[in-house]
PDB file of C-alpha atoms in Angstrom:
ATOM      1  CA  MET A 167      -0.397  -0.358   0.021  1.00 54.00           C
ATOM      2  CA  PHE A 168       2.967   2.232   0.908  1.00 56.00           C
ATOM      3  CA  LYS A 169       4.640   1.438  -2.175  1.00 61.00           C
ATOM      4  CA  THR A 170       1.705   2.446  -4.760  1.00 61.00           C
ATOM      5  CA  ARG A 171       0.942   5.109  -1.938  1.00 58.00           C
ATOM      6  CA  LEU A 172       4.380   6.683  -2.937  1.00 62.00           C
ATOM      7  CA  ILE A 173       4.905   5.683  -6.935  1.00 62.00           C
ATOM      8  CA  SER A 174       1.861   7.609  -7.282  1.00 64.00           C
ATOM      9  CA  ALA A 175       2.586  10.799  -5.148  1.00 64.00           C
ATOM     10  CA  LEU A 176       5.862  10.728  -7.422  1.00 69.00           C
ATOM     11  CA  LEU A 177       4.612  10.633 -10.320  1.00 69.00           C
ATOM     12  CA  MET A 178       2.262  13.137  -9.097  1.00 69.00           C
ATOM     13  CA  LEU A 179       4.249  15.769  -8.084  1.00 68.00           C
ATOM     14  CA  LEU A 180       7.075  14.958 -11.930  1.00 71.00           C
ATOM     15  CA  ILE A 181       3.897  15.825 -13.736  1.00 69.00           C
ATOM     16  CA  LEU A 182       3.425  18.898 -11.896  1.00 68.00           C
ATOM     17  CA  PHE A 183       7.216  19.368 -12.202  1.00 70.00           C
ATOM     18  CA  ILE A 184       7.299  18.570 -16.064  1.00 71.00           C
ATOM     19  CA  SER A 185       4.205  21.694 -16.706  1.00 67.00           C
ATOM     20  CA  VAL A 186       5.176  23.456 -14.589  1.00 66.00           C
ATOM     21  CA  PHE A 187       8.565  24.541 -15.659  1.00 68.00           C
ATOM     22  CA  ILE A 188       9.295  22.183 -19.602  1.00 66.00           C
ATOM     23  CA  PHE A 189       5.495  22.800 -21.386  1.00 62.00           C
ATOM     24  CA  ASP A 190       3.515  25.783 -22.840  1.00 69.00           C
ATOM     25  CA  PRO A 191       1.665  27.038 -20.741  1.00 79.00           C
ATOM     26  CA  TRP A 192      -1.330  26.247 -21.532  1.00 81.00           C
ATOM     27  CA  ALA A 193      -0.246  22.549 -20.375  1.00 81.00           C
ATOM     28  CA  PHE A 194       0.021  23.284 -16.853  1.00 84.00           C
ATOM     29  CA  THR A 195      -4.240  25.044 -17.949  1.00 86.00           C
ATOM     30  CA  ILE A 196      -5.069  22.226 -19.319  1.00 86.00           C
ATOM     31  CA  LEU A 197      -3.587  20.662 -16.294  1.00 85.00           C
ATOM     32  CA  ALA A 198      -5.232  22.615 -13.898  1.00 88.00           C
ATOM     33  CA  SER A 199      -8.137  22.558 -15.433  1.00 91.00           C
ATOM     34  CA  ALA A 200      -8.653  18.508 -16.168  1.00 90.00           C
ATOM     35  CA  ILE A 201      -8.842  17.930 -12.547  1.00 89.00           C
ATOM     36  CA  SER A 202     -10.660  20.788 -11.612  1.00 92.00           C
ATOM     37  CA  ILE A 203     -12.994  19.554 -13.528  1.00 92.00           C
ATOM     38  CA  THR A 204     -12.451  16.221 -11.868  1.00 91.00           C
ATOM     39  CA  ALA A 205     -12.870  16.565  -8.660  1.00 92.00           C
ATOM     40  CA  LEU A 206     -16.531  19.436  -9.242  1.00 93.00           C
ATOM     41  CA  TYR A 207     -17.242  16.118 -10.442  1.00 91.00           C
ATOM     42  CA  GLU A 208     -16.099  13.742  -7.970  1.00 90.00           C
ATOM     43  CA  LEU A 209     -17.608  15.588  -5.351  1.00 91.00           C
ATOM     44  CA  GLY A 210     -20.552  16.468  -7.097  1.00 90.00           C
ATOM     45  CA  SER A 211     -21.579  11.944  -6.880  1.00 88.00           C
ATOM     46  CA  LEU A 212     -19.767  13.023  -3.575  1.00 89.00           C
ATOM     47  CA  MET A 213     -22.434  15.402  -2.259  1.00 90.00           C
ATOM     48  CA  LYS A 214     -25.128  13.633  -4.210  1.00 89.00           C
ATOM     49  CA  LEU A 215     -26.696  15.229  -5.856  1.00 91.00           C
ATOM     50  CA  LYS A 216     -28.908  14.858  -8.671  1.00 90.00           C
ATOM     51  CA  PHE A 217     -27.935  15.344 -12.828  1.00 90.00           C
ATOM     52  CA  ASN A 218     -29.118  19.424 -13.158  1.00 92.00           C
ATOM     53  CA  GLN A 219     -28.033  20.224  -9.692  1.00 92.00           C
ATOM     54  CA  LYS A 220     -24.150  18.602 -10.708  1.00 92.00           C
ATOM     55  CA  ILE A 221     -24.485  20.414 -15.276  1.00 93.00           C
ATOM     56  CA  ILE A 222     -25.446  23.932 -12.609  1.00 94.00           C
ATOM     57  CA  LEU A 223     -22.496  23.258 -10.597  1.00 95.00           C
ATOM     58  CA  TRP A 224     -20.066  23.042 -12.784  1.00 93.00           C
ATOM     59  CA  ILE A 225     -21.476  26.072 -14.977  1.00 94.00           C
ATOM     60  CA  VAL A 226     -21.473  28.072 -12.454  1.00 95.00           C
ATOM     61  CA  SER A 227     -18.074  27.009 -11.646  1.00 95.00           C
ATOM     62  CA  ILE A 228     -16.425  27.259 -14.953  1.00 94.00           C
ATOM     63  CA  LEU A 229     -18.030  30.326 -15.505  1.00 95.00           C
ATOM     64  CA  ALA A 230     -16.904  31.199 -11.993  1.00 94.00           C
ATOM     65  CA  PHE A 231     -13.424  30.701 -12.795  1.00 94.00           C
ATOM     66  CA  ILE A 232     -13.718  32.562 -16.213  1.00 93.00           C
ATOM     67  CA  TYR A 233     -14.900  35.672 -14.779  1.00 92.00           C
ATOM     68  CA  PHE A 234     -12.409  35.844 -12.444  1.00 91.00           C
ATOM     69  CA  TYR A 235      -9.550  34.822 -14.088  1.00 90.00           C
ATOM     70  CA  TYR A 236      -9.171  35.774 -17.517  1.00 87.00           C
ATOM     71  CA  CYS A 237     -12.567  38.637 -17.205  1.00 84.00           C
ATOM     72  CA  LYS A 238     -12.296  40.706 -13.854  1.00 79.00           C
ATOM     73  CA  ILE A 239      -8.717  38.897 -11.805  1.00 75.00           C
ATOM     74  CA  ALA A 240      -8.241  42.654 -10.171  1.00 77.00           C
ATOM     75  CA  ASP A 241     -11.018  41.358  -7.921  1.00 84.00           C
ATOM     76  CA  ILE A 242      -8.974  38.233  -7.420  1.00 89.00           C
ATOM     77  CA  ASN A 243      -9.151  38.836  -3.110  1.00 89.00           C
ATOM     78  CA  ILE A 244     -13.098  38.701  -3.251  1.00 91.00           C
ATOM     79  CA  ILE A 245     -12.974  34.629  -4.127  1.00 93.00           C
ATOM     80  CA  LEU A 246     -10.031  34.247  -2.271  1.00 94.00           C
ATOM     81  CA  PHE A 247     -10.775  36.355   1.183  1.00 94.00           C
ATOM     82  CA  THR A 248     -15.024  34.047   0.157  1.00 95.00           C
ATOM     83  CA  SER A 249     -11.981  30.344  -0.023  1.00 96.00           C
ATOM     84  CA  LEU A 250     -10.741  31.791   3.397  1.00 96.00           C
ATOM     85  CA  ILE A 251     -13.286  32.871   4.711  1.00 96.00           C
ATOM     86  CA  PHE A 252     -15.248  29.189   4.628  1.00 97.00           C
ATOM     87  CA  TRP A 253     -11.770  27.435   5.767  1.00 97.00           C
ATOM     88  CA  VAL A 254     -11.705  29.437   9.178  1.00 96.00           C
ATOM     89  CA  LEU A 255     -15.560  29.632  10.219  1.00 96.00           C
ATOM     90  CA  PHE A 256     -17.918  27.261   8.118  1.00 96.00           C
ATOM     91  CA  ALA A 257     -15.337  24.091   7.629  1.00 95.00           C
ATOM     92  CA  PRO A 258     -14.409  23.850  11.317  1.00 95.00           C
ATOM     93  CA  PHE A 259     -18.264  24.307  12.513  1.00 95.00           C
ATOM     94  CA  HIS A 260     -19.469  21.593  10.609  1.00 94.00           C
ATOM     95  CA  LEU A 261     -16.183  20.000  11.529  1.00 93.00           C
ATOM     96  CA  ARG A 262     -17.212  20.185  15.021  1.00 91.00           C
ATOM     97  CA  ASN A 263     -20.568  19.575  14.740  1.00 91.00           C
ATOM     98  CA  LYS A 264     -20.868  16.956  12.091  1.00 88.00           C
ATOM     99  CA  PHE A 265     -24.373  17.582  10.321  1.00 87.00           C
ATOM    100  CA  LEU A 266     -25.136  16.998   6.653  1.00 85.00           C
ATOM    101  CA  VAL A 267     -24.786  19.325   4.162  1.00 88.00           C
ATOM    102  CA  PRO A 268     -28.587  21.210   3.685  1.00 88.00           C
ATOM    103  CA  ASP A 269     -29.234  20.797   0.171  1.00 87.00           C
ATOM    104  CA  ASN A 270     -29.652  24.852  -0.190  1.00 88.00           C
ATOM    105  CA  LEU A 271     -25.870  24.298   0.458  1.00 91.00           C
ATOM    106  CA  LYS A 272     -24.764  21.648  -1.781  1.00 93.00           C
ATOM    107  CA  ILE A 273     -24.091  23.499  -4.804  1.00 94.00           C
ATOM    108  CA  PHE A 274     -22.287  26.483  -2.415  1.00 94.00           C
ATOM    109  CA  VAL A 275     -19.459  24.394  -0.660  1.00 95.00           C
ATOM    110  CA  SER A 276     -18.885  22.449  -3.739  1.00 95.00           C
ATOM    111  CA  VAL A 277     -18.127  25.354  -5.616  1.00 96.00           C
ATOM    112  CA  ILE A 278     -16.345  26.746  -2.893  1.00 96.00           C
ATOM    113  CA  LEU A 279     -14.646  23.980  -2.434  1.00 96.00           C
ATOM    114  CA  ILE A 280     -12.389  23.803  -6.237  1.00 96.00           C
ATOM    115  CA  VAL A 281     -13.513  26.745  -7.676  1.00 96.00           C
ATOM    116  CA  PRO A 282     -10.911  28.866  -5.081  1.00 96.00           C
ATOM    117  CA  LEU A 283      -8.290  26.742  -5.452  1.00 96.00           C
ATOM    118  CA  TRP A 284      -8.817  26.311  -9.038  1.00 95.00           C
ATOM    119  CA  ILE A 285      -7.774  29.974  -9.762  1.00 95.00           C
ATOM    120  CA  SER A 286      -5.321  30.410  -7.756  1.00 95.00           C
ATOM    121  CA  VAL A 287      -3.049  27.529  -8.731  1.00 93.00           C
ATOM    122  CA  MET A 288      -3.595  29.592 -12.241  1.00 92.00           C
ATOM    123  CA  TRP A 289      -2.588  32.833 -10.704  1.00 93.00           C
ATOM    124  CA  LEU A 290       0.701  31.327  -8.584  1.00 92.00           C
ATOM    125  CA  PHE A 291       1.639  29.604 -12.236  1.00 90.00           C
ATOM    126  CA  SER A 292       1.671  33.091 -13.041  1.00 88.00           C
ATOM    127  CA  GLN A 293       3.433  34.763 -10.766  1.00 89.00           C
ATOM    128  CA  ASN A 294       5.553  32.725  -8.821  1.00 88.00           C
ATOM    129  CA  LYS A 295       6.333  28.873 -10.369  1.00 87.00           C
ATOM    130  CA  LEU A 296       8.800  28.452  -7.884  1.00 87.00           C
ATOM    131  CA  PHE A 297       6.675  29.323  -4.175  1.00 90.00           C
ATOM    132  CA  LEU A 298       3.598  26.750  -5.992  1.00 90.00           C
ATOM    133  CA  LEU A 299       6.410  24.171  -6.393  1.00 88.00           C
ATOM    134  CA  PHE A 300       7.589  25.228  -2.703  1.00 92.00           C
ATOM    135  CA  ILE A 301       3.302  25.075  -1.401  1.00 94.00           C
ATOM    136  CA  PHE A 302       2.514  21.319  -3.651  1.00 90.00           C
ATOM    137  CA  VAL A 303       5.776  20.101  -1.982  1.00 90.00           C
ATOM    138  CA  SER A 304       5.187  21.041   0.767  1.00 94.00           C
ATOM    139  CA  ILE A 305       1.349  18.869   0.942  1.00 93.00           C
ATOM    140  CA  PHE A 306       2.833  15.926  -0.925  1.00 90.00           C
ATOM    141  CA  ILE A 307       5.940  16.035   2.103  1.00 92.00           C
ATOM    142  CA  ALA A 308       2.910  15.783   4.916  1.00 93.00           C
ATOM    143  CA  ASP A 309       0.981  13.414   3.540  1.00 89.00           C
ATOM    144  CA  ILE A 310       4.120  11.661   3.472  1.00 88.00           C
ATOM    145  CA  GLY A 311       4.846  12.309   6.351  1.00 91.00           C
ATOM    146  CA  ALA A 312       1.955  11.640   7.842  1.00 91.00           C
ATOM    147  CA  TYR A 313       1.071   7.972   6.610  1.00 88.00           C
ATOM    148  CA  ILE A 314       4.900   6.972   7.077  1.00 89.00           C
ATOM    149  CA  PHE A 315       4.588   7.944  11.238  1.00 92.00           C
ATOM    150  CA  GLY A 316       1.190   7.385  11.388  1.00 90.00           C
ATOM    151  CA  LYS A 317       2.028   3.646   9.950  1.00 87.00           C
ATOM    152  CA  LYS A 318       5.634   3.375  12.489  1.00 88.00           C
ATOM    153  CA  PHE A 319       3.999   4.778  15.433  1.00 89.00           C
ATOM    154  CA  GLY A 320       0.420   5.715  15.473  1.00 81.00           C
ATOM    155  CA  LYS A 321      -0.949   5.043  18.672  1.00 86.00           C
ATOM    156  CA  TYR A 322      -3.353   8.722  19.595  1.00 88.00           C
ATOM    157  CA  LYS A 323      -6.359   8.501  16.852  1.00 91.00           C
ATOM    158  CA  LEU A 324      -6.489  12.918  15.782  1.00 90.00           C
ATOM    159  CA  MET A 325      -9.863  12.669  15.094  1.00 88.00           C
ATOM    160  CA  TYR A 326     -11.564   8.983  14.830  1.00 86.00           C
ATOM    161  CA  ASN A 327     -15.543   9.341  14.709  1.00 87.00           C
ATOM    162  CA  VAL A 328     -14.114  10.928  11.668  1.00 87.00           C
ATOM    163  CA  SER A 329     -10.977   9.614  10.089  1.00 86.00           C
ATOM    164  CA  PRO A 330     -10.252   6.373  12.426  1.00 84.00           C
ATOM    165  CA  GLY A 331      -6.997   6.691  10.643  1.00 85.00           C
ATOM    166  CA  LYS A 332      -6.061   9.035  11.100  1.00 89.00           C
ATOM    167  CA  THR A 333      -3.128   9.734  14.268  1.00 93.00           C
ATOM    168  CA  ILE A 334      -1.638  12.581  16.355  1.00 94.00           C
ATOM    169  CA  GLU A 335       1.998  11.130  16.451  1.00 94.00           C
ATOM    170  CA  GLY A 336       1.320  11.009  12.168  1.00 94.00           C
ATOM    171  CA  VAL A 337       0.843  14.769  12.041  1.00 95.00           C
ATOM    172  CA  LEU A 338       3.477  15.246  14.748  1.00 96.00           C
ATOM    173  CA  GLY A 339       6.224  13.583  11.739  1.00 95.00           C
ATOM    174  CA  ALA A 340       4.279  15.568   9.081  1.00 96.00           C
ATOM    175  CA  PHE A 341       4.872  18.847  10.752  1.00 97.00           C
ATOM    176  CA  SER A 342       8.658  17.279  12.068  1.00 96.00           C
ATOM    177  CA  LEU A 343       9.381  16.018   7.836  1.00 96.00           C
ATOM    178  CA  ASN A 344       8.189  19.567   6.551  1.00 96.00           C
ATOM    179  CA  ILE A 345      10.467  21.759   8.765  1.00 96.00           C
ATOM    180  CA  LEU A 346      14.108  19.789   7.965  1.00 96.00           C
ATOM    181  CA  PHE A 347      12.607  20.613   4.596  1.00 95.00           C
ATOM    182  CA  SER A 348      12.184  23.567   4.488  1.00 95.00           C
ATOM    183  CA  PHE A 349      15.859  24.142   6.879  1.00 95.00           C
ATOM    184  CA  LEU A 350      17.489  21.783   3.646  1.00 95.00           C
ATOM    185  CA  LEU A 351      15.844  24.457   0.992  1.00 94.00           C
ATOM    186  CA  SER A 352      17.638  27.358   3.061  1.00 93.00           C
ATOM    187  CA  PHE A 353      20.830  26.787   1.888  1.00 92.00           C
ATOM    188  CA  TYR A 354      19.186  26.846  -1.477  1.00 89.00           C
ATOM    189  CA  VAL A 355      17.375  29.523  -1.906  1.00 89.00           C
ATOM    190  CA  SER A 356      17.701  33.437  -1.262  1.00 86.00           C
ATOM    191  CA  VAL A 357      14.410  33.035   1.500  1.00 86.00           C
ATOM    192  CA  ASP A 358      14.585  33.583   5.775  1.00 88.00           C
ATOM    193  CA  LEU A 359      14.438  30.685   7.105  1.00 92.00           C
ATOM    194  CA  LEU A 360      11.971  31.386   8.944  1.00 93.00           C
ATOM    195  CA  PHE A 361      10.049  32.287   7.288  1.00 91.00           C
ATOM    196  CA  LEU A 362      10.510  29.397   5.096  1.00 93.00           C
ATOM    197  CA  ILE A 363       9.815  26.865   8.641  1.00 95.00           C
ATOM    198  CA  ALA A 364       6.627  30.111   8.769  1.00 95.00           C
ATOM    199  CA  ALA A 365       4.729  28.473   5.443  1.00 95.00           C
ATOM    200  CA  SER A 366       5.713  24.540   6.033  1.00 95.00           C
ATOM    201  CA  ILE A 367       3.857  25.056   9.609  1.00 96.00           C
ATOM    202  CA  LEU A 368       0.722  26.557   7.999  1.00 97.00           C
ATOM    203  CA  ILE A 369       0.870  24.890   4.563  1.00 97.00           C
ATOM    204  CA  THR A 370       1.149  21.333   7.053  1.00 97.00           C
ATOM    205  CA  GLY A 371      -1.652  22.576   9.630  1.00 97.00           C
ATOM    206  CA  LEU A 372      -3.788  23.518   6.657  1.00 97.00           C
ATOM    207  CA  SER A 373      -3.650  20.048   3.643  1.00 96.00           C
ATOM    208  CA  ILE A 374      -4.633  18.719   7.422  1.00 96.00           C
ATOM    209  CA  PHE A 375      -7.741  20.493   8.620  1.00 96.00           C
ATOM    210  CA  GLY A 376      -7.936  19.890   3.866  1.00 95.00           C
ATOM    211  CA  ASP A 377      -7.747  16.374   4.823  1.00 93.00           C
ATOM    212  CA  LEU A 378      -9.431  15.829   7.722  1.00 94.00           C
ATOM    213  CA  TYR A 379     -12.048  17.820   5.747  1.00 95.00           C
ATOM    214  CA  GLU A 380     -13.069  15.952   3.493  1.00 92.00           C
ATOM    215  CA  SER A 381     -13.704  12.435   5.140  1.00 90.00           C
ATOM    216  CA  LEU A 382     -15.425  14.329   7.360  1.00 92.00           C
ATOM    217  CA  LEU A 383     -17.715  14.592   4.006  1.00 92.00           C
ATOM    218  CA  LYS A 384     -17.223  10.606   3.158  1.00 88.00           C
ATOM    219  CA  ARG A 385     -18.513  10.601   5.771  1.00 86.00           C
ATOM    220  CA  MET A 386     -21.284  11.764   5.575  1.00 85.00           C
ATOM    221  CA  SER A 387     -21.848  10.379   2.779  1.00 82.00           C
ATOM    222  CA  GLY A 388     -20.629   6.760   3.430  1.00 79.00           C
ATOM    223  CA  ILE A 389     -18.075   6.401   1.300  1.00 78.00           C
ATOM    224  CA  LYS A 390     -14.503   5.809   1.138  1.00 70.00           C
ATOM    225  CA  ASP A 391     -13.449   7.344  -1.311  1.00 61.00           C
ATOM    226  CA  SER A 392     -14.303  10.361  -4.048  1.00 62.00           C
ATOM    227  CA  GLY A 393     -12.954   7.423  -7.303  1.00 59.00           C
ATOM    228  CA  SER A 394     -10.708   5.081  -7.355  1.00 55.00           C
ATOM    229  CA  ILE A 395      -8.474   6.458 -11.043  1.00 60.00           C
ATOM    230  CA  ILE A 396      -5.309   8.013  -9.097  1.00 56.00           C
ATOM    231  CA  PRO A 397      -3.581   3.752  -7.134  1.00 55.00           C
ATOM    232  CA  GLY A 398      -2.953   3.826  -3.422  1.00 53.00           C
ATOM    233  CA  HIS A 399      -4.539   7.600  -3.279  1.00 55.00           C
ATOM    234  CA  GLY A 400      -8.564   7.017  -4.607  1.00 66.00           C
ATOM    235  CA  GLY A 401      -9.552  10.259  -6.403  1.00 78.00           C
ATOM    236  CA  ILE A 402      -8.409  13.023  -7.868  1.00 86.00           C
ATOM    237  CA  LEU A 403      -9.908  15.344  -4.817  1.00 88.00           C
ATOM    238  CA  ASP A 404      -8.581  12.189  -2.034  1.00 84.00           C
ATOM    239  CA  ARG A 405      -4.821  13.955  -4.317  1.00 85.00           C
ATOM    240  CA  ILE A 406      -6.061  18.255  -3.893  1.00 89.00           C
ATOM    241  CA  ASP A 407      -8.395  17.577  -0.231  1.00 89.00           C
ATOM    242  CA  GLY A 408      -5.169  19.377   0.566  1.00 92.00           C
ATOM    243  CA  PHE A 409      -4.542  22.099  -1.721  1.00 94.00           C
ATOM    244  CA  CYS A 410      -7.954  22.395  -1.057  1.00 96.00           C
ATOM    245  CA  PRO A 411      -7.436  25.428   2.057  1.00 96.00           C
ATOM    246  CA  THR A 412      -3.646  25.381   1.991  1.00 97.00           C
ATOM    247  CA  ILE A 413      -3.390  27.578  -2.279  1.00 96.00           C
ATOM    248  CA  PRO A 414      -6.285  30.188  -2.192  1.00 96.00           C
ATOM    249  CA  ILE A 415      -4.837  30.940   1.892  1.00 96.00           C
ATOM    250  CA  PHE A 416      -1.373  31.169   0.023  1.00 95.00           C
ATOM    251  CA  ALA A 417      -1.926  33.312  -2.749  1.00 94.00           C
ATOM    252  CA  LEU A 418      -3.355  35.637  -0.809  1.00 93.00           C
ATOM    253  CA  ILE A 419      -1.467  35.681   1.618  1.00 92.00           C
ATOM    254  CA  PHE A 420       1.015  35.896  -1.258  1.00 89.00           C
ATOM    255  CA  ASN A 421      -0.621  38.444  -2.725  1.00 86.00           C
ATOM    256  CA  TYR A 422      -0.801  40.620   0.120  1.00 82.00           C
ATOM    257  CA  LEU A 423       2.947  40.451   0.298  1.00 79.00           C
ATOM    258  CA  TYR A 424       3.368  41.336  -2.932  1.00 67.00           C
ATOM    259  CA  ILE A 425       0.982  44.411  -1.914  1.00 61.00           C
ATOM    260  CA  LEU A 426       3.458  45.860   0.917  1.00 61.00           C
ATOM    261  CA  GLY A 427       6.214  45.675  -0.764  1.00 60.00           C
ATOM    262  CA  ILE A 428       8.400  42.143   0.087  1.00 62.00           C
ATOM    263  CA  VAL A 429       8.656  39.569  -2.610  1.00 55.00           C
ATOM    264  CA  LEU A 430       9.077  35.881  -2.958  1.00 56.00           C
TER     265      LEU A 430
END
């Protein structure tokens, strides 16, 4: 299981690296869009949306992406702040109370999970590819660290009634491995070590939270995986759940650092 999971993760990183640094920018656009649309499809099934609701979800999501990324990129903070509010207020409340998403909120929740991620990935790609790659790699390291340490040392459950497999030891392993990654990376990049460590800690925490939230949605729907397209991981949504809060929030941070004159 671990070997399959590791190989899948490394292949996905290789595909991301190639699409970011070698292929034409349109290749990354196609890849990011294909992943986002597939995640929307899986999320529609996860939310148990009817066919006409799925059509509305796809139309609203695509139109929102086109509007904020191609027509009104200056208004990107609107969608990013909406995502921030969702992850700071609604998601913790939902995770704490563990209720079924009301029918009149299912499309909104689905849109806010995927569209800000889709837009922020594309925007960060256009602004700073290395910073985006740093986030990608850190999330993968957090996932692998949590898996290894959880399997080897896992004893105390993190949230057993949401995700029985996740342990406190696994979480500590994820944080430790990413801090080590930041320390080693500091020798090769001209970025302050404290910033790298702080970013790694935040990335790790957000990615774990995103993973937990998707686990809640799956548990509420009574399914184990969102799909089966990726060996060892499940569906696309199972692979990008940690990205959903992390990249939009870091896009917001990046944007305001730029406004303050701090260029990464």
